[in-house]
Short mmCIF file of N, CA and C in Angstrom, two decimals:
data_model
loop_
_atom_site.label_atom_id
_atom_site.label_comp_id
_atom_site.label_asym_id
_atom_site.label_seq_id
_atom_site.Cartn_x
_atom_site.Cartn_y
_atom_site.Cartn_z
N UNK A 16 31.91 -42.01 -35.33
CA UNK A 16 31.70 -43.39 -34.99
C UNK A 16 32.85 -43.84 -34.10
N UNK A 17 32.55 -44.69 -33.13
CA UNK A 17 33.59 -45.19 -32.25
C UNK A 17 34.36 -46.31 -32.91
N UNK A 18 35.46 -46.67 -32.30
CA UNK A 18 36.29 -47.77 -32.75
C UNK A 18 36.81 -47.59 -34.17
N UNK A 19 36.87 -46.37 -34.67
CA UNK A 19 37.44 -46.12 -35.98
C UNK A 19 36.56 -46.58 -37.13
N UNK A 20 35.26 -46.81 -36.88
CA UNK A 20 34.35 -47.26 -37.94
C UNK A 20 34.07 -46.14 -38.91
N UNK A 21 33.49 -46.49 -40.04
CA UNK A 21 33.11 -45.48 -41.01
C UNK A 21 31.67 -45.70 -41.45
N UNK A 22 31.15 -44.81 -42.26
CA UNK A 22 29.75 -44.90 -42.69
C UNK A 22 29.48 -46.19 -43.44
N UNK A 23 30.41 -46.60 -44.27
CA UNK A 23 30.22 -47.83 -45.03
C UNK A 23 30.05 -49.01 -44.09
N UNK A 24 30.92 -49.14 -43.11
CA UNK A 24 30.82 -50.26 -42.19
C UNK A 24 29.57 -50.18 -41.34
N UNK A 25 29.19 -49.00 -40.92
CA UNK A 25 27.99 -48.87 -40.10
C UNK A 25 26.77 -49.37 -40.85
N UNK A 26 26.66 -49.02 -42.12
CA UNK A 26 25.51 -49.47 -42.87
C UNK A 26 25.59 -50.96 -43.15
N UNK A 27 26.73 -51.46 -43.47
CA UNK A 27 26.89 -52.89 -43.76
C UNK A 27 26.44 -53.71 -42.56
N UNK A 28 26.62 -53.17 -41.39
CA UNK A 28 26.30 -53.89 -40.17
C UNK A 28 24.99 -53.43 -39.55
N UNK A 29 24.04 -53.04 -40.37
CA UNK A 29 22.71 -52.77 -39.88
C UNK A 29 22.46 -51.34 -39.47
N UNK A 30 23.35 -50.43 -39.79
CA UNK A 30 23.19 -49.07 -39.35
C UNK A 30 22.17 -48.27 -40.13
N UNK A 31 21.68 -48.79 -41.26
CA UNK A 31 20.69 -48.05 -42.03
C UNK A 31 21.30 -46.81 -42.63
N UNK A 32 20.64 -45.68 -42.40
CA UNK A 32 21.18 -44.43 -42.90
C UNK A 32 22.33 -44.00 -42.01
N UNK A 33 23.35 -43.44 -42.62
CA UNK A 33 24.49 -42.95 -41.84
C UNK A 33 24.75 -41.51 -42.22
N UNK A 34 25.32 -40.79 -41.30
CA UNK A 34 25.60 -39.38 -41.56
C UNK A 34 26.64 -39.23 -42.64
N UNK A 35 26.48 -38.20 -43.43
CA UNK A 35 27.47 -37.87 -44.46
C UNK A 35 28.69 -37.27 -43.80
N UNK A 36 29.24 -36.24 -44.40
CA UNK A 36 30.46 -35.65 -43.85
C UNK A 36 30.18 -34.74 -42.66
N UNK A 37 28.91 -34.54 -42.33
CA UNK A 37 28.56 -33.76 -41.16
C UNK A 37 28.45 -32.28 -41.43
N UNK A 38 28.83 -31.81 -42.63
CA UNK A 38 28.82 -30.39 -42.88
C UNK A 38 27.44 -29.85 -43.23
N UNK A 39 26.57 -30.69 -43.81
CA UNK A 39 25.28 -30.17 -44.21
C UNK A 39 24.11 -30.89 -43.56
N UNK A 40 24.37 -31.84 -42.67
CA UNK A 40 23.31 -32.53 -41.97
C UNK A 40 22.56 -33.55 -42.81
N UNK A 41 22.97 -33.76 -44.07
CA UNK A 41 22.30 -34.74 -44.90
C UNK A 41 22.76 -36.14 -44.53
N UNK A 42 21.95 -37.11 -44.90
CA UNK A 42 22.33 -38.49 -44.66
C UNK A 42 22.72 -39.14 -45.97
N UNK A 43 23.51 -40.18 -45.84
CA UNK A 43 24.01 -40.91 -47.00
C UNK A 43 23.58 -42.36 -46.86
N UNK A 44 22.96 -42.91 -47.91
CA UNK A 44 22.63 -44.33 -47.92
C UNK A 44 23.77 -45.05 -48.61
N UNK A 45 24.43 -45.93 -47.89
CA UNK A 45 25.64 -46.54 -48.44
C UNK A 45 25.37 -47.81 -49.23
N UNK A 46 24.16 -48.32 -49.21
CA UNK A 46 23.84 -49.51 -49.99
C UNK A 46 22.97 -49.18 -51.19
N UNK A 47 23.01 -47.94 -51.63
CA UNK A 47 22.32 -47.54 -52.85
C UNK A 47 23.26 -46.71 -53.69
N UNK A 48 23.08 -46.81 -55.01
CA UNK A 48 23.90 -45.99 -55.89
C UNK A 48 23.19 -44.66 -56.15
N UNK A 49 23.75 -43.85 -57.06
CA UNK A 49 23.19 -42.52 -57.34
C UNK A 49 21.75 -42.58 -57.84
N UNK A 50 21.38 -43.68 -58.47
CA UNK A 50 20.02 -43.83 -58.99
C UNK A 50 19.07 -44.46 -57.97
N UNK A 51 19.57 -44.77 -56.79
CA UNK A 51 18.74 -45.38 -55.76
C UNK A 51 18.65 -46.89 -55.84
N UNK A 52 19.45 -47.50 -56.71
CA UNK A 52 19.46 -48.95 -56.84
C UNK A 52 20.31 -49.57 -55.73
N UNK A 53 19.86 -50.71 -55.24
CA UNK A 53 20.58 -51.41 -54.17
C UNK A 53 21.92 -51.92 -54.70
N UNK A 54 22.94 -51.79 -53.87
CA UNK A 54 24.28 -52.28 -54.25
C UNK A 54 25.00 -52.77 -53.01
N UNK A 55 25.93 -53.66 -53.22
CA UNK A 55 26.81 -54.10 -52.13
C UNK A 55 27.95 -53.09 -52.02
N UNK A 56 28.33 -52.74 -50.81
CA UNK A 56 29.39 -51.78 -50.58
C UNK A 56 30.73 -52.41 -50.94
N UNK A 57 31.56 -51.67 -51.66
CA UNK A 57 32.90 -52.14 -52.03
C UNK A 57 33.85 -51.88 -50.86
N UNK A 58 34.36 -52.95 -50.27
CA UNK A 58 35.30 -52.82 -49.17
C UNK A 58 36.71 -53.21 -49.59
N UNK A 59 36.91 -53.39 -50.88
CA UNK A 59 38.18 -53.89 -51.40
C UNK A 59 39.40 -53.09 -51.03
N UNK A 60 39.26 -51.78 -50.88
CA UNK A 60 40.42 -50.95 -50.57
C UNK A 60 40.67 -50.80 -49.07
N UNK A 61 39.78 -51.33 -48.25
CA UNK A 61 39.96 -51.21 -46.80
C UNK A 61 41.04 -52.18 -46.32
N UNK A 62 41.80 -51.78 -45.31
CA UNK A 62 42.82 -52.70 -44.78
C UNK A 62 42.17 -53.78 -43.91
N UNK A 63 42.80 -54.94 -43.85
CA UNK A 63 42.34 -55.98 -42.95
C UNK A 63 42.57 -55.54 -41.51
N UNK A 64 41.61 -55.81 -40.68
CA UNK A 64 41.70 -55.53 -39.25
C UNK A 64 41.12 -56.71 -38.48
N UNK A 65 41.49 -56.83 -37.22
CA UNK A 65 40.91 -57.84 -36.34
C UNK A 65 39.63 -57.25 -35.76
N UNK A 66 38.56 -58.02 -35.80
CA UNK A 66 37.27 -57.52 -35.35
C UNK A 66 36.58 -58.54 -34.47
N UNK A 67 35.77 -58.02 -33.55
CA UNK A 67 34.99 -58.85 -32.64
C UNK A 67 33.66 -58.14 -32.39
N UNK A 68 32.59 -58.89 -32.43
CA UNK A 68 31.28 -58.36 -32.09
C UNK A 68 30.58 -59.35 -31.18
N UNK A 69 29.85 -58.80 -30.22
CA UNK A 69 29.09 -59.62 -29.28
C UNK A 69 27.65 -59.15 -29.32
N UNK A 70 26.73 -60.09 -29.51
CA UNK A 70 25.29 -59.79 -29.49
C UNK A 70 24.65 -60.63 -28.40
N UNK A 71 23.51 -60.17 -27.92
CA UNK A 71 22.81 -60.88 -26.84
C UNK A 71 21.31 -60.77 -27.06
N UNK A 72 20.59 -61.65 -26.41
CA UNK A 72 19.13 -61.65 -26.44
C UNK A 72 18.64 -62.71 -25.48
N UNK A 73 17.32 -62.86 -25.42
CA UNK A 73 16.73 -63.83 -24.50
C UNK A 73 15.41 -64.34 -25.06
N UNK A 74 15.00 -65.50 -24.59
CA UNK A 74 13.68 -66.04 -24.89
C UNK A 74 12.95 -66.26 -23.57
N UNK A 75 11.75 -65.69 -23.50
CA UNK A 75 10.88 -65.87 -22.33
C UNK A 75 10.19 -67.21 -22.43
N UNK A 76 10.26 -67.99 -21.37
CA UNK A 76 9.63 -69.31 -21.33
C UNK A 76 8.95 -69.50 -19.98
N UNK A 77 8.07 -70.49 -19.92
CA UNK A 77 7.43 -70.84 -18.66
C UNK A 77 8.46 -71.45 -17.72
N UNK A 78 8.31 -71.22 -16.41
CA UNK A 78 9.27 -71.79 -15.45
C UNK A 78 9.41 -73.31 -15.57
N UNK A 79 8.31 -73.99 -15.90
CA UNK A 79 8.36 -75.45 -16.05
C UNK A 79 9.25 -75.84 -17.24
N UNK A 80 9.21 -75.03 -18.28
CA UNK A 80 10.05 -75.31 -19.46
C UNK A 80 11.51 -75.10 -19.13
N UNK A 81 11.82 -74.06 -18.38
CA UNK A 81 13.20 -73.81 -17.95
C UNK A 81 13.69 -75.00 -17.12
N UNK A 82 12.86 -75.49 -16.23
CA UNK A 82 13.25 -76.64 -15.41
C UNK A 82 13.52 -77.87 -16.27
N UNK A 83 12.70 -78.09 -17.29
CA UNK A 83 12.90 -79.24 -18.19
C UNK A 83 14.21 -79.09 -18.96
N UNK A 84 14.54 -77.88 -19.39
CA UNK A 84 15.82 -77.64 -20.07
C UNK A 84 16.97 -77.93 -19.11
N UNK A 85 16.88 -77.38 -17.91
CA UNK A 85 17.94 -77.53 -16.90
C UNK A 85 18.17 -79.01 -16.56
N UNK A 86 17.07 -79.78 -16.48
CA UNK A 86 17.16 -81.19 -16.10
C UNK A 86 17.31 -82.13 -17.29
N UNK A 87 17.48 -81.58 -18.49
CA UNK A 87 17.62 -82.35 -19.73
C UNK A 87 16.46 -83.32 -19.91
N UNK A 88 15.24 -82.79 -19.73
CA UNK A 88 14.03 -83.60 -19.84
C UNK A 88 13.15 -83.17 -21.00
N UNK A 89 13.71 -82.53 -22.00
CA UNK A 89 12.95 -82.13 -23.18
C UNK A 89 13.00 -83.29 -24.17
N UNK A 90 11.85 -83.72 -24.66
CA UNK A 90 11.78 -84.94 -25.48
C UNK A 90 12.59 -84.85 -26.77
N UNK A 91 12.78 -83.66 -27.31
CA UNK A 91 13.54 -83.53 -28.56
C UNK A 91 15.04 -83.68 -28.36
N UNK A 92 15.52 -83.58 -27.12
CA UNK A 92 16.94 -83.74 -26.87
C UNK A 92 17.53 -82.58 -26.09
N UNK A 93 18.84 -82.47 -26.14
CA UNK A 93 19.58 -81.44 -25.40
C UNK A 93 19.36 -80.09 -26.08
N UNK A 94 18.53 -79.28 -25.44
CA UNK A 94 18.12 -78.00 -26.03
C UNK A 94 19.29 -77.07 -26.27
N UNK A 95 20.12 -76.88 -25.28
CA UNK A 95 21.20 -75.90 -25.41
C UNK A 95 22.29 -76.37 -26.35
N UNK A 96 22.59 -77.66 -26.38
CA UNK A 96 23.59 -78.17 -27.33
C UNK A 96 23.09 -77.98 -28.76
N UNK A 97 21.82 -78.26 -28.98
CA UNK A 97 21.25 -78.09 -30.32
C UNK A 97 21.22 -76.62 -30.71
N UNK A 98 20.85 -75.75 -29.78
CA UNK A 98 20.81 -74.31 -30.05
C UNK A 98 22.20 -73.75 -30.31
N UNK A 99 23.20 -74.29 -29.64
CA UNK A 99 24.59 -73.86 -29.86
C UNK A 99 25.01 -74.17 -31.30
N UNK A 100 24.70 -75.36 -31.77
CA UNK A 100 25.03 -75.73 -33.15
C UNK A 100 24.29 -74.81 -34.13
N UNK A 101 23.02 -74.56 -33.86
CA UNK A 101 22.25 -73.67 -34.73
C UNK A 101 22.82 -72.26 -34.77
N UNK A 102 23.26 -71.76 -33.62
CA UNK A 102 23.83 -70.41 -33.56
C UNK A 102 25.11 -70.33 -34.38
N UNK A 103 25.97 -71.32 -34.24
CA UNK A 103 27.24 -71.32 -34.99
C UNK A 103 26.96 -71.44 -36.49
N UNK A 104 26.04 -72.30 -36.87
CA UNK A 104 25.70 -72.43 -38.29
C UNK A 104 25.17 -71.11 -38.85
N UNK A 105 24.34 -70.43 -38.08
CA UNK A 105 23.79 -69.15 -38.54
C UNK A 105 24.89 -68.12 -38.74
N UNK A 106 25.84 -68.08 -37.82
CA UNK A 106 26.98 -67.15 -37.96
C UNK A 106 27.69 -67.40 -39.28
N UNK A 107 27.97 -68.66 -39.56
CA UNK A 107 28.72 -69.02 -40.76
C UNK A 107 27.96 -68.75 -42.06
N UNK A 108 26.64 -68.67 -41.98
CA UNK A 108 25.83 -68.50 -43.19
C UNK A 108 25.13 -67.14 -43.27
N UNK A 109 25.54 -66.19 -42.47
CA UNK A 109 24.89 -64.88 -42.46
C UNK A 109 24.88 -64.24 -43.84
N UNK A 110 25.96 -64.33 -44.56
CA UNK A 110 26.05 -63.71 -45.88
C UNK A 110 25.01 -64.27 -46.85
N UNK A 111 24.47 -65.45 -46.57
CA UNK A 111 23.45 -66.03 -47.44
C UNK A 111 22.04 -65.54 -47.13
N UNK A 112 21.85 -64.97 -45.95
CA UNK A 112 20.50 -64.54 -45.55
C UNK A 112 20.34 -63.03 -45.45
N UNK A 113 21.41 -62.30 -45.29
CA UNK A 113 21.36 -60.83 -45.26
C UNK A 113 21.89 -60.36 -46.62
N UNK A 114 21.03 -59.83 -47.48
CA UNK A 114 21.39 -59.61 -48.88
C UNK A 114 22.67 -58.82 -49.15
N UNK A 115 22.97 -57.79 -48.42
CA UNK A 115 24.14 -56.97 -48.73
C UNK A 115 25.32 -57.25 -47.81
N UNK A 116 25.28 -58.36 -47.11
CA UNK A 116 26.34 -58.75 -46.19
C UNK A 116 27.46 -59.44 -46.95
N UNK A 117 28.69 -59.08 -46.65
CA UNK A 117 29.83 -59.74 -47.28
C UNK A 117 30.07 -61.10 -46.63
N UNK A 118 30.58 -62.03 -47.41
CA UNK A 118 31.03 -63.30 -46.86
C UNK A 118 32.38 -63.03 -46.21
N UNK A 119 32.48 -63.28 -44.92
CA UNK A 119 33.71 -62.98 -44.20
C UNK A 119 34.29 -64.25 -43.57
N UNK A 120 35.61 -64.26 -43.35
CA UNK A 120 36.21 -65.43 -42.71
C UNK A 120 35.97 -65.38 -41.20
N UNK A 121 35.21 -66.31 -40.69
CA UNK A 121 34.95 -66.38 -39.26
C UNK A 121 36.12 -67.11 -38.61
N UNK A 122 36.77 -66.47 -37.65
CA UNK A 122 37.91 -67.09 -36.99
C UNK A 122 37.54 -67.70 -35.64
N UNK A 123 36.41 -67.27 -35.06
CA UNK A 123 36.00 -67.83 -33.78
C UNK A 123 34.53 -67.47 -33.51
N UNK A 124 33.82 -68.40 -32.88
CA UNK A 124 32.46 -68.15 -32.40
C UNK A 124 32.36 -68.72 -31.00
N UNK A 125 31.85 -67.91 -30.08
CA UNK A 125 31.62 -68.37 -28.71
C UNK A 125 30.15 -68.16 -28.39
N UNK A 126 29.53 -69.16 -27.76
CA UNK A 126 28.14 -69.02 -27.33
C UNK A 126 28.07 -69.22 -25.83
N UNK A 127 27.26 -68.40 -25.18
CA UNK A 127 27.11 -68.51 -23.73
C UNK A 127 25.63 -68.43 -23.39
N UNK A 128 25.07 -69.54 -22.92
CA UNK A 128 23.68 -69.60 -22.49
C UNK A 128 23.61 -69.46 -20.98
N UNK A 129 22.59 -68.75 -20.51
CA UNK A 129 22.32 -68.66 -19.07
C UNK A 129 20.84 -68.93 -18.86
N UNK A 130 20.56 -69.86 -17.94
CA UNK A 130 19.18 -70.18 -17.59
C UNK A 130 18.76 -69.33 -16.39
N UNK A 131 17.66 -68.63 -16.54
CA UNK A 131 17.08 -67.84 -15.46
C UNK A 131 15.72 -68.44 -15.12
N UNK A 132 15.01 -67.89 -14.17
CA UNK A 132 13.72 -68.45 -13.75
C UNK A 132 12.70 -68.53 -14.88
N UNK A 133 12.65 -67.50 -15.73
CA UNK A 133 11.63 -67.47 -16.78
C UNK A 133 12.20 -67.08 -18.14
N UNK A 134 13.49 -67.29 -18.34
CA UNK A 134 14.07 -66.99 -19.64
C UNK A 134 15.41 -67.69 -19.81
N UNK A 135 15.77 -67.86 -21.07
CA UNK A 135 17.10 -68.34 -21.43
C UNK A 135 17.78 -67.17 -22.13
N UNK A 136 18.92 -66.75 -21.62
CA UNK A 136 19.69 -65.68 -22.23
C UNK A 136 20.80 -66.29 -23.06
N UNK A 137 21.10 -65.65 -24.18
CA UNK A 137 22.17 -66.12 -25.05
C UNK A 137 23.03 -64.94 -25.46
N UNK A 138 24.34 -65.16 -25.39
CA UNK A 138 25.31 -64.19 -25.88
C UNK A 138 26.18 -64.91 -26.90
N UNK A 139 26.37 -64.29 -28.05
CA UNK A 139 27.20 -64.86 -29.12
C UNK A 139 28.29 -63.86 -29.45
N UNK A 140 29.54 -64.32 -29.38
CA UNK A 140 30.70 -63.50 -29.74
C UNK A 140 31.29 -64.07 -31.03
N UNK A 141 31.56 -63.18 -31.98
CA UNK A 141 32.10 -63.59 -33.27
C UNK A 141 33.38 -62.80 -33.51
N UNK A 142 34.39 -63.50 -34.04
CA UNK A 142 35.65 -62.84 -34.38
C UNK A 142 35.99 -63.11 -35.84
N UNK A 143 36.62 -62.13 -36.46
CA UNK A 143 37.06 -62.24 -37.84
C UNK A 143 38.29 -61.39 -38.04
N UNK A 144 39.00 -61.67 -39.10
CA UNK A 144 40.07 -60.80 -39.57
C UNK A 144 39.72 -60.48 -41.00
N UNK A 145 39.47 -59.21 -41.28
CA UNK A 145 39.06 -58.85 -42.62
C UNK A 145 38.80 -57.37 -42.79
N UNK A 146 38.00 -57.04 -43.79
CA UNK A 146 37.78 -55.66 -44.19
C UNK A 146 36.47 -55.08 -43.68
N UNK A 147 35.65 -55.90 -43.04
CA UNK A 147 34.36 -55.43 -42.55
C UNK A 147 34.00 -56.17 -41.27
N UNK A 148 33.08 -55.61 -40.53
CA UNK A 148 32.77 -56.12 -39.20
C UNK A 148 31.92 -57.37 -39.19
N UNK A 149 31.61 -57.84 -37.99
CA UNK A 149 30.88 -59.10 -37.83
C UNK A 149 29.67 -58.95 -36.90
N UNK A 150 29.11 -57.74 -36.80
CA UNK A 150 27.93 -57.53 -35.97
C UNK A 150 26.73 -58.32 -36.46
N UNK A 151 26.51 -58.33 -37.77
CA UNK A 151 25.35 -59.06 -38.29
C UNK A 151 25.49 -60.55 -38.02
N UNK A 152 26.69 -61.07 -38.10
CA UNK A 152 26.92 -62.48 -37.81
C UNK A 152 26.57 -62.79 -36.35
N UNK A 153 26.97 -61.93 -35.43
CA UNK A 153 26.64 -62.14 -34.02
C UNK A 153 25.14 -62.07 -33.79
N UNK A 154 24.47 -61.11 -34.43
CA UNK A 154 23.01 -61.00 -34.31
C UNK A 154 22.31 -62.22 -34.88
N UNK A 155 22.76 -62.70 -36.03
CA UNK A 155 22.17 -63.90 -36.63
C UNK A 155 22.37 -65.10 -35.72
N UNK A 156 23.52 -65.20 -35.07
CA UNK A 156 23.77 -66.30 -34.14
C UNK A 156 22.79 -66.27 -32.98
N UNK A 157 22.56 -65.09 -32.43
CA UNK A 157 21.63 -64.96 -31.30
C UNK A 157 20.21 -65.30 -31.72
N UNK A 158 19.74 -64.70 -32.79
CA UNK A 158 18.33 -64.93 -33.17
C UNK A 158 18.09 -66.38 -33.55
N UNK A 159 19.01 -66.98 -34.28
CA UNK A 159 18.83 -68.39 -34.65
C UNK A 159 18.96 -69.30 -33.44
N UNK A 160 19.93 -69.04 -32.58
CA UNK A 160 20.07 -69.85 -31.37
C UNK A 160 18.81 -69.83 -30.53
N UNK A 161 18.21 -68.65 -30.38
CA UNK A 161 16.97 -68.53 -29.60
C UNK A 161 15.80 -69.18 -30.32
N UNK A 162 15.76 -69.07 -31.65
CA UNK A 162 14.72 -69.76 -32.41
C UNK A 162 14.82 -71.28 -32.25
N UNK A 163 16.04 -71.79 -32.21
CA UNK A 163 16.22 -73.23 -32.00
C UNK A 163 15.70 -73.64 -30.62
N UNK A 164 15.99 -72.82 -29.60
CA UNK A 164 15.44 -73.11 -28.27
C UNK A 164 13.92 -73.21 -28.37
N UNK A 165 13.30 -72.21 -29.02
CA UNK A 165 11.84 -72.21 -29.16
C UNK A 165 11.37 -73.47 -29.86
N UNK A 166 12.02 -73.84 -30.95
CA UNK A 166 11.62 -75.04 -31.68
C UNK A 166 11.73 -76.29 -30.81
N UNK A 167 12.76 -76.37 -30.01
CA UNK A 167 12.98 -77.56 -29.18
C UNK A 167 11.93 -77.69 -28.07
N UNK A 168 11.38 -76.56 -27.60
CA UNK A 168 10.46 -76.60 -26.44
C UNK A 168 9.03 -76.20 -26.80
N UNK A 169 8.73 -76.03 -28.07
CA UNK A 169 7.42 -75.49 -28.44
C UNK A 169 6.26 -76.34 -27.95
N UNK A 170 6.40 -77.65 -27.90
CA UNK A 170 5.30 -78.49 -27.41
C UNK A 170 4.97 -78.16 -25.95
N UNK A 171 5.98 -77.89 -25.14
CA UNK A 171 5.76 -77.56 -23.73
C UNK A 171 5.22 -76.14 -23.55
N UNK A 172 5.48 -75.26 -24.49
CA UNK A 172 5.10 -73.85 -24.37
C UNK A 172 3.68 -73.57 -24.85
N UNK A 173 3.09 -74.45 -25.65
CA UNK A 173 1.75 -74.20 -26.19
C UNK A 173 0.70 -74.24 -25.08
N UNK A 174 -0.31 -73.36 -25.21
CA UNK A 174 -1.44 -73.40 -24.28
C UNK A 174 -2.51 -74.33 -24.86
N UNK A 175 -3.69 -74.38 -24.23
CA UNK A 175 -4.76 -75.29 -24.65
C UNK A 175 -5.25 -75.00 -26.07
N UNK A 176 -5.10 -73.77 -26.54
CA UNK A 176 -5.51 -73.40 -27.89
C UNK A 176 -4.36 -73.53 -28.90
N UNK A 177 -3.22 -74.03 -28.47
CA UNK A 177 -2.08 -74.19 -29.36
C UNK A 177 -1.30 -72.92 -29.62
N UNK A 178 -1.49 -71.91 -28.77
CA UNK A 178 -0.81 -70.63 -28.91
C UNK A 178 0.37 -70.54 -27.94
N UNK A 179 1.15 -69.48 -28.07
CA UNK A 179 2.35 -69.28 -27.24
C UNK A 179 2.24 -67.96 -26.45
N UNK A 180 1.33 -67.88 -25.50
CA UNK A 180 1.13 -66.59 -24.80
C UNK A 180 2.28 -66.17 -23.90
N UNK A 181 3.10 -67.10 -23.44
CA UNK A 181 4.17 -66.76 -22.50
C UNK A 181 5.55 -66.76 -23.15
N UNK A 182 5.61 -67.07 -24.43
CA UNK A 182 6.89 -67.26 -25.11
C UNK A 182 7.21 -66.05 -25.98
N UNK A 183 8.44 -65.60 -25.94
CA UNK A 183 8.83 -64.49 -26.81
C UNK A 183 10.32 -64.25 -26.79
N UNK A 184 10.85 -63.94 -27.95
CA UNK A 184 12.26 -63.56 -28.06
C UNK A 184 12.33 -62.05 -27.90
N UNK A 185 13.28 -61.59 -27.09
CA UNK A 185 13.32 -60.17 -26.76
C UNK A 185 14.73 -59.66 -26.55
N UNK A 186 14.84 -58.35 -26.63
CA UNK A 186 16.06 -57.62 -26.27
C UNK A 186 17.29 -58.08 -27.06
N UNK A 187 17.12 -58.36 -28.35
CA UNK A 187 18.26 -58.74 -29.19
C UNK A 187 19.01 -57.46 -29.55
N UNK A 188 20.32 -57.47 -29.31
CA UNK A 188 21.09 -56.25 -29.51
C UNK A 188 22.58 -56.57 -29.62
N UNK A 189 23.34 -55.64 -30.17
CA UNK A 189 24.80 -55.72 -30.16
C UNK A 189 25.25 -55.09 -28.85
N UNK A 190 26.03 -55.83 -28.08
CA UNK A 190 26.48 -55.31 -26.78
C UNK A 190 27.93 -54.88 -26.79
N UNK A 191 28.66 -55.29 -27.84
CA UNK A 191 30.08 -54.92 -27.90
C UNK A 191 30.56 -55.01 -29.34
N UNK A 192 31.43 -54.10 -29.69
CA UNK A 192 32.06 -54.10 -31.01
C UNK A 192 33.50 -53.64 -30.83
N UNK A 193 34.44 -54.42 -31.37
CA UNK A 193 35.85 -54.06 -31.28
C UNK A 193 36.48 -54.14 -32.67
N UNK A 194 37.44 -53.25 -32.87
CA UNK A 194 38.21 -53.26 -34.12
C UNK A 194 39.62 -52.82 -33.78
N UNK A 195 40.60 -53.59 -34.26
CA UNK A 195 41.99 -53.19 -34.01
C UNK A 195 42.84 -53.50 -35.23
N UNK A 196 43.84 -52.66 -35.41
CA UNK A 196 44.75 -52.86 -36.53
C UNK A 196 45.59 -54.10 -36.31
N UNK A 197 45.99 -54.72 -37.38
CA UNK A 197 46.85 -55.91 -37.31
C UNK A 197 48.31 -55.51 -37.25
#
């Protein structure tokens, strides 16, 4: 694993199955005990480190909706300001929605929205000092921020049948992960 990560951290941050010691090719599930019961990973013995994770994604919208966002003409209010608050709130509450996620001290959250012709892109950077990473927090910030955009513009995005044929959240991913000793 890069950045000095280990199997425990990889799984805690959405890695699913992680490789064991590499000698026999078997995989190790780090959120299950010997009996296969779900458990939270014990990070108590790990040293505190400074960590940063950046996630990104986008929501596809109609060009007219993008123009309304750009011109602050959405009837519900300032779309990006509201989505920014939602993204930060989601980061702070990730441990409440991802069952095996540790509650970590968030030291900084940055949100960056970019308006394109047919999409709004969002990048969320999260920083912490602690025993485990913050990738899930960054991902939660992106998905919630984009969901808030959708909620704010859904009236404009509906077609005649009340459906959303042109709207979709896509390409949500972790784009950067850093870890450094204190």
